[in-house]
Amino acid sequence: MFLLKPWKNQYGEVAEFDEDSSEEDLLFRLKVESQQRERRLRNVTLTILNTTMFLFSFTVLISRISVSEGKNAALKQSSFYSPILNDITIPTFPYTMNGSLFADNNPGLARQDPSPEVDDVWKEFDKTRTLVISREDVVKLGKDPELVAKFEDEYWGFGDDAYMAQMDVFHQIHCLNTLRKIAFEDFYGPVESRTHSKLWWHHIKHCTDILLQNIMCQGTTDLITMNWMETQDGPFPDFSINHQCRDFQTLVDYRQQKSVDWDKWMKMKKPKSVKETPAPKEYYELFGSETGNSHDMLEHDGHH
């Protein structure tokens, strides 16, 4: 006797096998039961796939909601990771640029002629003030914690999870200041013997390229309208356009409050047994195997 489980036909009736059933009937019924198992398996597989897709979509939705809400949500959408965006709220506001060709009675910093007062402002922007970030921050920045310089706990007392970082926006201002000094070279004069050395030209090209890369990266879509102006036959651009700006003073204040002690930073020496990145071959071409101090090199080259 065949000991098979009852099965239902297309009308839902239960049929049983017995020893009087023909071999053809048994084969037919076994085939039907096999097809039913295959359908059930397909249904289970589809259910699992649909559930997986739903959970994935739900996770993506939740992650987007978490990014689109909270501190600096709009800025995070168009910025690479930075712990600063989690530390402080950076206000944004509409601002009309002063795009006139001729300076008014209250010119911006970059329009002013060199003077001790003007240079003091540029020098503060120019300082390479350094912040403390964590290993987790380093990884999120896409960098290798084994290579990023750490604050030595014995010297700084920041513990074992303290890495060095500086705000890129101030490096960009440093580069702008470098080009400004070239424009006013008659005022500033040669910067020691390196002013027009190979290192100096490398620095100028580096800064020009850095500024261009950042402008292209930001890729603003703001538009400049045109006016008909007296004395001009063609339309003249109105550069005083409206931008949506970040509150730069907030960043200035943050760097001032969060950066490590400047004098202590300048006196810092390289710890022993640290993992080093290779120096560019151009360094050896300029200085041979001479060991220098990056503070001194940048100081002489106009960085501070």
Coordinates of N, CA, C and O in Angstrom, one line a residue, residues 42-192:
R42 N 8.0 28.9 -4.7 CA 8.1 30.1 -5.3 C 7.4 31.2 -4.6 O 7.9 32.4 -4.5
N43 N 6.3 30.9 -4.0 CA 5.6 31.9 -3.2 C 6.4 32.4 -2.0 O 6.4 33.6 -1.6
V44 N 7.0 31.4 -1.3 CA 7.8 31.7 -0.1 C 9.0 32.6 -0.5 O 9.4 33.5 0.1
T45 N 9.7 32.2 -1.7 CA 10.8 32.9 -2.2 C 10.4 34.4 -2.5 O 11.1 35.3 -2.1
L46 N 9.3 34.5 -3.2 CA 8.9 35.9 -3.5 C 8.5 36.7 -2.3 O 8.8 37.9 -2.2
T47 N 7.9 36.0 -1.3 CA 7.6 36.7 0.0 C 8.9 37.2 0.7 O 9.0 38.3 1.1
I48 N 9.9 36.4 0.7 CA 11.2 36.7 1.3 C 11.8 37.9 0.5 O 12.3 38.9 1.1
L49 N 11.8 37.8 -0.8 CA 12.4 38.9 -1.6 C 11.7 40.2 -1.4 O 12.3 41.3 -1.2
N50 N 10.3 40.2 -1.4 CA 9.5 41.4 -1.2 C 9.8 42.0 0.2 O 9.9 43.2 0.4
T51 N 9.9 41.1 1.2 CA 10.2 41.6 2.6 C 11.5 42.2 2.6 O 11.7 43.3 3.3
T52 N 12.5 41.6 2.0 CA 13.9 42.2 2.0 C 13.9 43.5 1.3 O 14.5 44.5 1.8
M53 N 13.2 43.6 0.2 CA 13.2 44.9 -0.5 C 12.5 46.0 0.3 O 12.9 47.1 0.3
F54 N 11.4 45.6 1.0 CA 10.7 46.5 1.8 C 11.6 47.0 3.0 O 11.6 48.2 3.2
L55 N 12.3 46.1 3.6 CA 13.1 46.5 4.7 C 14.3 47.4 4.3 O 14.6 48.4 4.9
F56 N 14.8 47.1 3.1 CA 15.9 47.9 2.5 C 15.4 49.3 2.2 O 16.0 50.3 2.6
S57 N 14.2 49.4 1.6 CA 13.6 50.7 1.2 C 13.3 51.5 2.5 O 13.5 52.7 2.6
F58 N 12.8 50.8 3.5 CA 12.5 51.4 4.8 C 13.7 52.0 5.4 O 13.7 53.1 6.0
T59 N 14.8 51.2 5.4 CA 16.1 51.7 6.0 C 16.6 52.9 5.3 O 17.0 53.9 5.9
V60 N 16.5 52.9 4.0 CA 17.0 54.1 3.2 C 16.1 55.3 3.5 O 16.7 56.4 3.7
L61 N 14.8 55.1 3.6 CA 13.9 56.2 3.9 C 14.2 56.8 5.3 O 14.3 58.0 5.4
I62 N 14.4 55.9 6.3 CA 14.7 56.4 7.6 C 16.0 57.1 7.6 O 16.1 58.2 8.3
S63 N 17.0 56.6 6.9 CA 18.3 57.3 6.9 C 18.2 58.7 6.3 O 18.8 59.6 6.7
R64 N 17.4 58.8 5.2 CA 17.2 60.1 4.5 C 16.5 61.0 5.4 O 16.8 62.2 5.4
I65 N 15.5 60.5 6.1 CA 14.7 61.4 7.1 C 15.7 61.9 8.1 O 15.6 63.1 8.5
S66 N 16.6 61.0 8.7 CA 17.4 61.5 9.7 C 18.4 62.5 9.2 O 18.8 63.4 10.0
V67 N 18.8 62.4 7.9 CA 19.7 63.4 7.4 C 19.0 64.7 7.1 O 19.5 65.8 7.3
S68 N 17.8 64.6 6.6 CA 17.0 65.8 6.2 C 16.5 66.5 7.4 O 15.9 67.6 7.2
E69 N 16.6 66.0 8.6 CA 16.1 66.7 9.8 C 17.3 66.9 10.7 O 18.4 66.4 10.6
G70 N 17.1 67.8 11.7 CA 18.2 68.0 12.7 C 19.1 69.2 12.2 O 18.9 69.9 11.3
K71 N 20.2 69.2 12.9 CA 21.2 70.3 12.8 C 21.8 70.3 11.4 O 22.3 69.3 10.9
N72 N 21.8 71.5 10.8 CA 22.5 71.7 9.5 C 22.0 70.7 8.4 O 22.8 70.3 7.6
A73 N 20.7 70.3 8.5 CA 20.2 69.3 7.6 C 20.5 69.7 6.1 O 20.9 68.8 5.3
A74 N 20.2 70.9 5.7 CA 20.3 71.3 4.3 C 21.8 71.3 3.9 O 22.1 70.9 2.8
L75 N 22.7 71.8 4.8 CA 24.1 71.8 4.5 C 24.7 70.4 4.3 O 25.5 70.2 3.5
K76 N 24.2 69.5 5.1 CA 24.7 68.1 5.0 C 24.4 67.5 3.7 O 25.1 66.6 3.2
Q77 N 23.3 67.9 3.1 CA 22.9 67.3 1.8 C 23.9 67.7 0.7 O 24.0 66.9 -0.3
S78 N 24.6 68.8 0.9 CA 25.5 69.2 -0.2 C 26.9 69.3 0.3 O 27.8 70.0 -0.3
S79 N 27.3 68.7 1.4 CA 28.6 68.7 2.0 C 29.1 67.3 2.3 O 28.3 66.4 2.6
F80 N 30.4 67.1 2.2 CA 31.1 65.9 2.6 C 31.0 65.9 4.2 O 30.8 66.9 4.8
Y81 N 31.3 64.7 4.7 CA 31.2 64.6 6.2 C 32.2 65.6 6.9 O 33.3 65.8 6.5
S82 N 31.7 66.3 7.9 CA 32.5 67.1 8.8 C 31.9 67.1 10.2 O 30.7 67.3 10.3
P83 N 32.7 66.8 11.2 CA 32.1 66.8 12.6 C 31.6 68.2 13.0 O 30.8 68.3 13.9
I84 N 32.1 69.2 12.3 CA 31.6 70.6 12.6 C 30.1 70.7 12.4 O 29.5 71.4 13.1
L85 N 29.6 70.0 11.4 CA 28.2 70.1 11.1 C 27.3 69.5 12.2 O 26.1 69.8 12.3
N86 N 28.0 68.6 13.0 CA 27.3 68.1 14.1 C 27.5 68.8 15.4 O 26.7 68.7 16.4
D87 N 28.5 69.7 15.4 CA 28.9 70.4 16.7 C 28.1 71.7 16.8 O 27.7 72.0 18.0
I88 N 28.0 72.4 15.7 CA 27.3 73.7 15.8 C 26.3 73.9 14.7 O 26.3 73.2 13.7
T89 N 25.4 74.8 15.0 CA 24.4 75.2 13.9 C 25.0 76.4 13.1 O 25.4 77.4 13.7
I90 N 25.1 76.2 11.8 CA 25.6 77.3 10.9 C 24.5 77.9 10.2 O 23.9 77.3 9.3
P91 N 24.1 79.1 10.6 CA 23.0 79.8 9.9 C 23.3 80.1 8.5 O 24.5 80.3 8.1
T92 N 22.3 80.2 7.7 CA 22.4 80.6 6.3 C 21.5 81.8 6.1 O 20.4 81.9 6.7
F93 N 21.8 82.6 5.1 CA 21.0 83.8 4.9 C 21.2 84.4 3.5 O 22.3 84.2 2.9
P94 N 20.2 85.0 2.9 CA 20.4 85.7 1.6 C 21.3 86.9 1.7 O 21.2 87.7 2.7
Y95 N 22.2 87.1 0.8 CA 23.2 88.2 0.9 C 23.4 88.7 -0.5 O 23.7 87.9 -1.5
T96 N 23.4 90.0 -0.7 CA 23.7 90.6 -2.0 C 25.2 91.0 -2.1 O 25.7 91.8 -1.2
M97 N 25.9 90.4 -3.0 CA 27.3 90.6 -3.2 C 27.6 92.1 -3.6 O 26.8 92.7 -4.3
N98 N 28.7 92.6 -3.1 CA 29.1 93.9 -3.6 C 30.0 93.7 -4.9 O 31.2 93.4 -4.8
G99 N 29.3 93.7 -6.0 CA 30.0 93.4 -7.3 C 30.4 94.6 -8.1 O 30.8 94.4 -9.3
S100 N 30.4 95.8 -7.5 CA 30.7 97.0 -8.3 C 32.2 97.0 -8.7 O 33.0 96.4 -8.0
L101 N 32.4 97.6 -9.8 CA 33.8 97.7 -10.2 C 34.7 98.6 -9.4 O 35.8 98.3 -9.0
F102 N 34.1 99.7 -8.9 CA 34.8 100.7 -8.1 C 34.3 100.6 -6.7 O 33.1 100.5 -6.4
A103 N 35.3 100.7 -5.7 CA 35.0 100.6 -4.3 C 34.1 101.7 -3.8 O 34.3 102.9 -4.3
D104 N 33.2 101.4 -2.9 CA 32.5 102.5 -2.2 C 33.2 103.0 -1.0 O 34.4 102.7 -0.8
N105 N 32.5 103.7 -0.1 CA 33.1 104.3 1.1 C 33.3 103.2 2.1 O 33.9 103.5 3.2
N106 N 32.8 102.0 2.0 CA 33.0 101.0 2.9 C 33.4 99.7 2.2 O 32.7 98.7 2.2
P107 N 34.6 99.7 1.7 CA 35.1 98.5 0.9 C 35.3 97.3 1.7 O 35.6 97.4 2.9
G108 N 35.1 96.2 1.1 CA 35.4 94.9 1.8 C 36.9 94.7 2.0 O 37.7 95.4 1.5
L109 N 37.2 93.7 2.8 CA 38.6 93.5 3.2 C 39.5 93.3 2.0 O 40.6 93.9 1.9
A110 N 39.1 92.6 1.0 CA 40.0 92.3 -0.1 C 40.2 93.5 -1.1 O 41.1 93.5 -1.9
R111 N 39.3 94.5 -1.0 CA 39.4 95.7 -1.8 C 40.4 96.7 -1.2 O 40.8 97.7 -1.9
Q112 N 40.7 96.6 0.1 CA 41.4 97.6 0.8 C 42.9 97.5 0.5 O 43.5 96.4 0.3
D113 N 43.5 98.7 0.4 CA 45.0 98.7 0.1 C 45.7 98.1 1.4 O 45.2 98.2 2.5
P114 N 46.9 97.6 1.2 CA 47.7 97.1 2.3 C 47.9 98.1 3.4 O 48.2 99.3 3.1
S115 N 47.8 97.7 4.6 CA 48.1 98.5 5.8 C 48.3 97.6 7.0 O 47.9 96.4 6.9
P116 N 48.9 98.0 8.0 CA 49.0 97.1 9.2 C 47.7 96.6 9.7 O 47.6 95.5 10.1
E117 N 46.7 97.5 9.7 CA 45.3 97.0 10.2 C 44.7 96.0 9.3 O 44.2 95.0 9.8
V118 N 44.8 96.2 8.0 CA 44.3 95.2 7.1 C 45.1 93.9 7.1 O 44.5 92.8 7.2
D119 N 46.4 94.0 7.2 CA 47.2 92.8 7.3 C 47.0 92.0 8.6 O 47.1 90.7 8.6
D120 N 46.6 92.6 9.7 CA 46.3 91.9 10.9 C 45.1 91.0 10.7 O 45.1 89.9 11.2
V121 N 44.1 91.4 10.0 CA 42.9 90.6 9.7 C 43.3 89.4 8.8 O 42.9 88.3 9.1
W122 N 44.1 89.7 7.8 CA 44.5 88.6 6.9 C 45.4 87.6 7.7 O 45.3 86.4 7.5
K123 N 46.3 88.1 8.5 CA 47.2 87.2 9.3 C 46.4 86.2 10.2 O 46.8 85.1 10.3
E124 N 45.3 86.7 10.8 CA 44.5 85.9 11.7 C 43.8 84.8 10.9 O 43.8 83.6 11.3
F125 N 43.3 85.1 9.7 CA 42.7 84.1 8.8 C 43.8 83.1 8.4 O 43.5 81.9 8.2
D126 N 45.0 83.6 8.2 CA 46.1 82.8 7.6 C 46.7 81.8 8.6 O 47.3 80.8 8.1
K127 N 46.5 82.0 9.8 CA 47.0 81.1 10.8 C 46.5 79.7 10.7 O 45.3 79.5 10.5
T128 N 47.3 78.7 10.7 CA 46.9 77.3 10.6 C 46.5 76.8 11.9 O 47.2 75.9 12.5
R129 N 45.4 77.2 12.4 CA 44.9 76.8 13.7 C 44.3 75.3 13.5 O 43.7 75.0 12.5
T130 N 44.6 74.5 14.5 CA 44.4 73.1 14.4 C 43.3 72.6 15.4 O 43.3 73.0 16.5
L131 N 42.5 71.7 14.9 CA 41.4 71.2 15.7 C 41.7 69.7 16.1 O 42.5 69.0 15.5
V132 N 41.0 69.2 17.1 CA 41.1 67.9 17.6 C 39.9 67.1 17.0 O 38.7 67.5 17.3
I133 N 40.1 66.0 16.3 CA 39.0 65.1 15.9 C 39.3 63.7 16.3 O 40.4 63.4 16.7
S134 N 38.3 62.8 16.2 CA 38.4 61.5 16.7 C 38.8 60.5 15.6 O 38.8 60.9 14.4
R135 N 39.2 59.3 15.9 CA 39.4 58.3 14.9 C 38.2 58.0 14.1 O 38.3 57.8 12.8
E136 N 37.0 58.0 14.7 CA 35.8 57.8 13.9 C 35.7 58.9 12.9 O 35.3 58.7 11.7
D137 N 36.0 60.2 13.2 CA 35.9 61.3 12.3 C 36.9 61.1 11.1 O 36.6 61.3 10.0
V138 N 38.1 60.6 11.5 CA 39.1 60.4 10.4 C 38.6 59.4 9.4 O 38.7 59.6 8.2
V139 N 38.0 58.3 9.9 CA 37.5 57.3 9.0 C 36.4 57.8 8.1 O 36.3 57.6 6.9
K140 N 35.5 58.6 8.7 CA 34.4 59.2 8.0 C 34.8 60.2 6.9 O 34.2 60.5 5.9
L141 N 36.0 60.8 7.2 CA 36.6 61.7 6.3 C 37.3 61.0 5.1 O 37.8 61.7 4.2
G142 N 37.3 59.7 5.2 CA 37.9 58.9 4.1 C 39.4 58.8 4.2 O 40.1 58.5 3.2
K143 N 40.0 59.0 5.4 CA 41.4 59.0 5.6 C 41.8 57.8 6.5 O 41.0 57.2 7.2
D144 N 43.1 57.5 6.4 CA 43.7 56.3 7.2 C 44.1 56.8 8.6 O 45.1 57.6 8.7
P145 N 43.5 56.3 9.6 CA 43.9 56.7 11.0 C 45.4 56.3 11.3 O 46.0 56.9 12.2
E146 N 46.0 55.4 10.5 CA 47.4 55.0 10.8 C 48.3 56.1 10.2 O 49.5 56.1 10.6
L147 N 47.8 56.9 9.3 CA 48.7 57.9 8.7 C 48.4 59.4 9.2 O 49.2 60.2 9.2
V148 N 47.1 59.6 9.7 CA 46.8 60.9 10.1 C 47.5 61.2 11.5 O 47.5 60.4 12.4
A149 N 48.1 62.4 11.5 CA 48.9 62.7 12.7 C 48.0 62.8 14.0 O 46.9 63.4 13.9
K150 N 48.6 62.3 15.1 CA 47.9 62.3 16.3 C 48.5 63.3 17.3 O 49.7 63.6 17.2
F151 N 47.7 63.9 18.2 CA 48.3 64.7 19.3 C 48.9 63.7 20.3 O 48.2 62.9 20.9
E152 N 50.1 63.9 20.5 CA 50.8 63.0 21.5 C 50.3 63.4 22.9 O 50.3 64.5 23.4
D153 N 49.7 62.4 23.6 CA 49.1 62.6 24.9 C 50.1 63.1 25.9 O 49.7 64.0 26.7
E154 N 51.3 62.7 25.9 CA 52.3 63.1 26.8 C 52.5 64.7 26.7 O 52.8 65.3 27.7
Y155 N 52.4 65.2 25.5 CA 52.7 66.6 25.3 C 51.4 67.4 25.4 O 51.4 68.5 26.0
W156 N 50.3 66.9 24.9 CA 49.0 67.7 24.8 C 48.0 67.3 25.9 O 47.2 68.1 26.3
G157 N 48.0 66.0 26.3 CA 47.1 65.6 27.4 C 45.6 65.5 26.9 O 44.7 65.6 27.6
F158 N 45.5 65.1 25.6 CA 44.2 64.9 25.0 C 43.7 63.5 25.0 O 42.6 63.2 24.5
G159 N 44.5 62.6 25.5 CA 44.1 61.2 25.5 C 44.6 60.5 24.2 O 45.3 61.1 23.4
D160 N 44.1 59.3 24.0 CA 44.6 58.5 22.9 C 43.8 58.7 21.6 O 44.3 58.3 20.5
D161 N 42.7 59.3 21.7 CA 41.8 59.4 20.5 C 41.7 60.9 20.1 O 40.7 61.5 20.1
A162 N 42.9 61.4 19.7 CA 43.0 62.8 19.3 C 43.8 63.0 18.1 O 45.0 62.8 18.1
Y163 N 43.2 63.3 17.0 CA 43.9 63.5 15.7 C 43.8 64.9 15.2 O 43.0 65.7 15.6
M164 N 44.8 65.3 14.4 CA 44.9 66.7 13.9 C 44.1 67.0 12.6 O 44.2 66.2 11.7
A165 N 43.4 68.1 12.6 CA 42.7 68.5 11.4 C 42.6 70.0 11.4 O 42.6 70.7 12.4
Q166 N 42.5 70.6 10.2 CA 42.4 72.0 10.0 C 41.2 72.3 9.0 O 40.9 71.5 8.2
M167 N 40.6 73.5 9.1 CA 39.5 73.8 8.3 C 40.0 74.3 6.9 O 40.7 75.2 6.8
D168 N 39.5 73.6 5.9 CA 39.9 73.9 4.6 C 39.6 75.3 4.1 O 40.3 75.9 3.3
V169 N 38.5 75.9 4.6 CA 38.1 77.2 4.1 C 39.2 78.3 4.4 O 39.4 79.2 3.7
F170 N 39.9 78.1 5.5 CA 41.0 79.0 5.9 C 42.2 78.8 5.1 O 43.0 79.7 4.8
H171 N 42.4 77.6 4.6 CA 43.5 77.4 3.6 C 43.2 78.1 2.3 O 44.1 78.6 1.7
Q172 N 41.9 78.0 1.9 CA 41.5 78.8 0.7 C 41.8 80.3 0.8 O 42.3 80.9 -0.1
I173 N 41.5 80.8 2.0 CA 41.7 82.2 2.3 C 43.2 82.5 2.2 O 43.7 83.5 1.7
H174 N 44.0 81.6 2.8 CA 45.5 81.7 2.7 C 45.9 81.8 1.3 O 46.8 82.7 0.9
C175 N 45.4 81.0 0.4 CA 45.8 81.0 -1.0 C 45.4 82.3 -1.6 O 46.1 82.9 -2.4
L176 N 44.2 82.8 -1.3 CA 43.7 84.1 -1.8 C 44.7 85.2 -1.4 O 45.0 86.1 -2.1
N177 N 45.1 85.2 -0.1 CA 46.0 86.2 0.5 C 47.3 86.1 -0.2 O 48.0 87.1 -0.5
T178 N 47.8 84.9 -0.6 CA 49.0 84.8 -1.3 C 49.0 85.5 -2.6 O 49.9 86.2 -3.0
L179 N 47.9 85.3 -3.4 CA 47.7 86.0 -4.7 C 47.6 87.5 -4.5 O 48.0 88.3 -5.3
R180 N 46.9 87.9 -3.4 CA 46.8 89.3 -3.1 C 48.1 90.0 -2.9 O 48.4 91.1 -3.4
K181 N 49.0 89.3 -2.2 CA 50.3 89.9 -1.9 C 51.1 90.0 -3.2 O 52.0 90.9 -3.4
I182 N 50.9 89.1 -4.2 CA 51.6 89.2 -5.5 C 51.1 90.5 -6.2 O 51.9 91.2 -6.8
A183 N 49.8 90.7 -6.1 CA 49.2 91.9 -6.7 C 49.8 93.2 -6.1 O 49.9 94.2 -6.8
F184 N 50.1 93.2 -4.8 CA 50.7 94.3 -4.1 C 52.2 94.1 -3.8 O 52.6 94.5 -2.7
E185 N 52.9 93.5 -4.7 CA 54.3 93.2 -4.4 C 55.1 94.4 -4.2 O 56.1 94.4 -3.5
D186 N 54.7 95.5 -4.8 CA 55.5 96.7 -4.6 C 55.4 97.2 -3.1 O 56.4 97.8 -2.6
F187 N 54.3 96.8 -2.5 CA 54.2 97.2 -1.1 C 54.9 96.2 -0.2 O 55.6 96.6 0.8
Y188 N 54.7 94.9 -0.4 CA 55.2 93.9 0.4 C 56.7 93.6 0.2 O 57.4 93.1 1.1
G189 N 57.1 93.8 -1.1 CA 58.5 93.5 -1.4 C 58.8 92.0 -1.4 O 57.9 91.2 -1.1
P190 N 60.0 91.6 -1.7 CA 60.4 90.2 -1.7 C 60.2 89.5 -0.4 O 60.5 90.1 0.7
V191 N 59.7 88.3 -0.4 CA 59.6 87.5 0.9 C 60.9 86.7 1.0 O 61.0 85.6 0.5
E192 N 61.9 87.3 1.6 CA 63.2 86.8 1.8 C 63.7 86.3 0.4 O 63.4 86.8 -0.6

